[in-house]
XYZ file of C-alpha atoms in Angstrom:
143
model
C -0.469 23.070 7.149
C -0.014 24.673 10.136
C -0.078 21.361 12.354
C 2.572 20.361 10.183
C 4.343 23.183 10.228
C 4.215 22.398 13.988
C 4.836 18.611 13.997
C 8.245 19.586 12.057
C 9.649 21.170 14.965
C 9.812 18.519 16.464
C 12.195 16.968 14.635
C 14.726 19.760 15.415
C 14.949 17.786 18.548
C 16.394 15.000 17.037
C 18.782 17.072 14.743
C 16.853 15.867 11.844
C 15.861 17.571 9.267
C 12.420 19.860 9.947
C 10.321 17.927 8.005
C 6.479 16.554 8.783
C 3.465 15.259 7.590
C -0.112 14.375 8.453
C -2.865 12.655 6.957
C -6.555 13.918 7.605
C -9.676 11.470 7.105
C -12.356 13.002 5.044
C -13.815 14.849 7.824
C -10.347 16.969 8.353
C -9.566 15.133 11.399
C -5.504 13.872 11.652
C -5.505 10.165 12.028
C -1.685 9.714 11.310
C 1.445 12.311 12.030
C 4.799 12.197 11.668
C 8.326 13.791 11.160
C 11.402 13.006 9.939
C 12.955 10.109 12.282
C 16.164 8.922 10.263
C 18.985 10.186 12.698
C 16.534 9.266 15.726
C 15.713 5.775 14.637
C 18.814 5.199 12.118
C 16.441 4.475 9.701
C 16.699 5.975 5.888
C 13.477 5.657 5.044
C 12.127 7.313 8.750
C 10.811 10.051 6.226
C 8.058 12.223 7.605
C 5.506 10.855 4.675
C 6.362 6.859 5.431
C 6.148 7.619 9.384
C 2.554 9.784 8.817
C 1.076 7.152 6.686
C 2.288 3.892 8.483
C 0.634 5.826 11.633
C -2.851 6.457 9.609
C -2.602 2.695 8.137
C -2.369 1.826 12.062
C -5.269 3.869 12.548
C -7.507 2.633 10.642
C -6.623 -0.917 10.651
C -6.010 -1.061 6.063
C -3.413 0.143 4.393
C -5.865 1.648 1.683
C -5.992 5.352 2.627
C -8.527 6.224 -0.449
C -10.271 8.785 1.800
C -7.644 10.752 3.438
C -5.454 13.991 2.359
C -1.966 13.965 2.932
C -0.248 17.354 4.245
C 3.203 17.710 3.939
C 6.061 20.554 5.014
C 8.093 19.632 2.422
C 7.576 18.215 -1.662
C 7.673 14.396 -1.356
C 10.955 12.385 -2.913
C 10.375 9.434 -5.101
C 10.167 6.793 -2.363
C 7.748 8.814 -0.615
C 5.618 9.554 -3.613
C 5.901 5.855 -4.538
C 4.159 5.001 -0.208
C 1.601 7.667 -1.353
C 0.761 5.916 -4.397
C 0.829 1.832 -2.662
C -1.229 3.485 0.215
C -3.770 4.988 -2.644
C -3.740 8.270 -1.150
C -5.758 10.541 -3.546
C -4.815 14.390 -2.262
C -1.480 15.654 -1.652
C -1.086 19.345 -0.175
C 2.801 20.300 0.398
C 4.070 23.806 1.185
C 7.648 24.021 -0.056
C 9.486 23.033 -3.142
C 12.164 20.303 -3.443
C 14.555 21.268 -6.365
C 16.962 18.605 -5.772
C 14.969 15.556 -4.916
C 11.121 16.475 -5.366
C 9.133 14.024 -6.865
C 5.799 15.974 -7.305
C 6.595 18.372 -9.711
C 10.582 19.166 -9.705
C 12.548 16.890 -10.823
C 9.892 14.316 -11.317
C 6.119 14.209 -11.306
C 5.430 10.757 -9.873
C 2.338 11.255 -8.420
C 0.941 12.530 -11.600
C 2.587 10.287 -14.495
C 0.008 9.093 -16.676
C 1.360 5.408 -17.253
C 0.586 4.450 -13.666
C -2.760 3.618 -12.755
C -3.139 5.890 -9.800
C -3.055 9.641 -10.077
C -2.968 12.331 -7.071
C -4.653 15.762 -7.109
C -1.775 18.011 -5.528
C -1.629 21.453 -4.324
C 1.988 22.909 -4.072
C 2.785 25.893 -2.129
C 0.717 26.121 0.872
C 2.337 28.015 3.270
C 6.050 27.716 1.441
C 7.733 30.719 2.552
C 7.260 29.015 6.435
C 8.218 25.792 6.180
C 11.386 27.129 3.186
C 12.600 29.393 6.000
C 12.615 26.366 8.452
C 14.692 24.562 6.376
C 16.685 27.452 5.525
C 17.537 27.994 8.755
C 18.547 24.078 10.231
C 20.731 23.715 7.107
C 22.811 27.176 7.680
C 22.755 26.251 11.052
C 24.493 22.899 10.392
C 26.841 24.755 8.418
């Protein structure tokens, strides 16, 4: 989480929002990173999660990721839980909670509804407090 935590930062440079993610192969090594691109590239769906995983896709030359762990600053929205289930991504770690738009636990539990025939293991909360204050602090900052 901390290489995420990282990775976000540098979306502050694009005045988008501080949010990043990174898939790990089984062995823990990062074979696809991103942040959040949608003021840089004028593209809405630029999310940290799409960028990381079209980047680990890339990387390993299939879009089945059945081996790899995504981490994540931030709880994945429903388009990006829908990428982590199409790109059959079985782990999910995320440090801060979504209450308006989450989609692994908050508003909606995508990755985990029983009618779909792929399920995620998650684990919420790593390293929250960092990545909440991040956020915090671009969106008073904006204000």
């Amino acid at each position: 989480m901390t290489l995420a935590l990282a990775e976000a930062r540098l979306a502050l440079a694009s005045a988008d929002v501080p949010v990043a993610a990174i898939v790990f192969d089984e062995g823990g090594t990062p074979i696809g990173r991103g942040h959040n691109e949608r003021e840089l590239t004028a593209d809405p769906t630029a999310h940290a999660e799409i960028v990381a995983i079209r980047a680990a896709a890339r990387a390993l030359g299939s879009w089945h990721l059945e081996n790899t762990t995504l981490v994540v600053t931030l709880e994945p929205c429903t388009m990006c839980a829908g990428a982590i289930l199409q790109a059959r991504i079985p782990r999910v770690i995320f440090a801060a909670w979504d209450e308006k738009a989450g989609a692994v636990g908050s508003v909606n539990d995508v990755l985990r509804d029983r009618r779909l025939p792929h399920r995620v293991e998650v684990l919420a909360g790593v390293l929250a407090d960092e990545s909440a204050t991040m956020l915090t602090n671009f969106f008073e900052a904006r204000r």
